[in-house]
Amino acid sequence: MHRRSRSRSRSRTFARSAVLAAVSLFALGAAAPGQSAGRGLLLTVSGAENTWIRGVTLQCDPAPAGSHPRAAQACAALDAAEGDPERLAADGRMCTMEHDPVTVTAQGEHRGTPVAWRETYSNSCVMRGETAAVFDF
């Protein structure tokens, strides 16, 4: 495969991921009947060269919900950080020096406060250690 073909393929993969993320954010805005909840967050984890690996939704208001497998713990961690992913408490775990970068994003809102955050970590162990349960999916 030529270099140009791989580049186009990666661009298409990234574009599809962006569309999926936008659709997911739109879905977050549609609360179930009888709920007056906010939009919540779309959380994503990407590998090298911005290849989208996985993403989940997280809604903390009025109660933990969404596709996040540990929604209650993730909401508790975000509440402790006052909704700012930059302030999530590190758990002190020991990680290898392996260089396999992962990038995480949080887009949407947490308890009515807009969130637009992106960070790259040297590997997934470091990412999990620095972001508590929020990106543990």
Coordinates of C-alpha atoms in Angstrom, one line a residue:
M1 CA 0.0 0.0 0.0
H2 CA 1.4 3.4 -0.9
R3 CA 2.0 6.0 1.7
R4 CA -0.7 8.3 0.3
S5 CA -3.3 5.4 0.5
R6 CA -2.5 4.8 4.2
S7 CA -2.8 8.5 4.9
R8 CA -6.2 8.7 3.2
S9 CA -7.3 5.5 5.0
R10 CA -6.3 7.1 8.4
S11 CA -8.1 10.3 7.4
R12 CA -11.3 8.4 6.6
T13 CA -11.0 6.5 9.9
F14 CA -10.5 9.8 11.8
A15 CA -13.4 11.4 9.9
R16 CA -15.7 8.5 10.7
S17 CA -14.7 8.7 14.4
A18 CA -15.5 12.4 14.4
V19 CA -18.9 11.8 12.9
L20 CA -19.6 9.1 15.5
A21 CA -18.5 11.4 18.3
A22 CA -20.7 14.2 17.0
V23 CA -23.7 11.8 16.8
S24 CA -23.0 10.6 20.3
L25 CA -22.8 14.1 21.7
F26 CA -26.2 14.9 20.0
A27 CA -27.6 11.7 21.6
L28 CA -26.4 12.9 25.0
G29 CA -28.5 16.0 24.7
A30 CA -31.7 14.0 24.3
A31 CA -32.8 13.1 27.9
A32 CA -35.2 10.3 28.5
P33 CA -38.8 11.2 28.9
G34 CA -39.4 12.8 32.3
Q35 CA -35.8 13.7 32.9
S36 CA -34.4 17.2 32.9
A37 CA -30.8 16.2 32.8
G38 CA -27.9 18.0 31.1
R39 CA -26.0 16.7 28.1
G40 CA -23.3 14.9 30.0
L41 CA -19.9 13.9 28.6
L42 CA -18.5 12.0 25.7
L43 CA -15.3 10.4 26.8
T44 CA -12.9 9.0 24.2
V45 CA -9.5 7.2 24.2
S46 CA -7.4 7.3 21.1
G47 CA -4.1 5.5 20.2
A48 CA -1.1 6.6 18.2
E49 CA -1.8 8.9 15.3
N50 CA -5.3 9.8 16.7
T51 CA -6.8 6.4 15.8
W52 CA -10.1 6.3 17.8
I53 CA -10.1 3.2 20.1
R54 CA -13.2 3.6 22.2
G55 CA -15.6 6.0 23.7
V56 CA -18.4 6.1 26.2
T57 CA -21.1 8.5 27.4
L58 CA -21.2 9.7 31.0
Q59 CA -24.0 11.6 32.7
C60 CA -23.8 12.5 36.3
D61 CA -26.9 14.7 36.8
P62 CA -29.4 13.8 38.2
A63 CA -27.8 10.3 38.8
P64 CA -24.8 8.4 37.2
A65 CA -25.9 7.1 33.8
G66 CA -24.6 6.5 30.3
S67 CA -22.6 3.7 28.7
H68 CA -19.7 4.2 31.1
P69 CA -19.2 0.8 32.9
R70 CA -18.2 2.6 36.1
A71 CA -20.4 5.6 35.9
A72 CA -20.9 6.1 39.7
Q73 CA -17.1 6.0 40.4
A74 CA -16.4 8.2 37.4
C75 CA -18.9 10.8 38.5
A76 CA -17.5 10.7 42.1
A77 CA -14.0 11.3 40.7
L78 CA -15.2 14.2 38.6
D79 CA -17.2 15.7 41.5
A80 CA -14.0 15.6 43.7
A81 CA -12.2 17.4 40.9
E82 CA -15.0 20.0 40.6
G83 CA -15.7 18.8 37.1
D84 CA -12.2 19.6 35.8
P85 CA -10.4 16.5 34.3
E86 CA -7.1 18.3 34.8
R87 CA -7.6 18.1 38.6
L88 CA -8.4 14.3 38.8
A89 CA -6.6 12.7 41.6
A90 CA -3.7 10.4 40.6
D91 CA -3.8 7.0 42.3
G92 CA 0.0 6.6 42.7
R93 CA 0.3 3.4 40.6
M94 CA 3.7 2.3 39.3
C95 CA 3.8 2.1 35.5
T96 CA 6.5 0.9 33.0
M97 CA 8.3 3.5 30.8
E98 CA 6.8 1.9 27.7
H99 CA 6.1 4.6 25.0
D100 CA 2.7 3.8 23.5
P101 CA 0.8 7.1 23.7
V102 CA -2.9 7.4 24.3
T103 CA -4.9 10.6 24.1
V104 CA -8.1 11.1 26.0
T105 CA -10.9 13.6 25.5
A106 CA -13.8 14.8 27.5
Q107 CA -16.4 16.9 25.7
G108 CA -19.8 18.1 26.8
E109 CA -20.8 19.2 30.3
H110 CA -20.5 18.1 33.9
R111 CA -23.3 19.2 36.2
G112 CA -24.0 22.2 33.9
T113 CA -20.4 23.3 33.5
P114 CA -19.0 23.0 29.9
V115 CA -16.0 20.7 29.6
A116 CA -13.6 20.5 26.6
W117 CA -10.5 18.7 27.6
R118 CA -7.8 16.7 25.8
E119 CA -4.6 15.1 27.2
T120 CA -2.0 12.7 25.9
Y121 CA -0.3 10.2 28.2
S122 CA 2.8 8.1 27.6
N123 CA 0.8 4.8 27.9
S124 CA -2.5 3.5 29.1
C125 CA -1.2 2.6 32.5
V126 CA -0.2 6.2 33.1
M127 CA -3.5 7.4 31.7
R128 CA -5.5 5.2 34.1
G129 CA -3.3 6.2 37.1
E130 CA -3.8 9.9 36.4
T131 CA -7.5 9.9 35.5
A132 CA -9.1 7.6 38.2
A133 CA -12.2 5.8 37.1
V134 CA -13.1 8.5 34.5
F135 CA -11.2 6.9 31.6
D136 CA -11.3 3.3 33.0
F137 CA -13.5 1.8 30.3

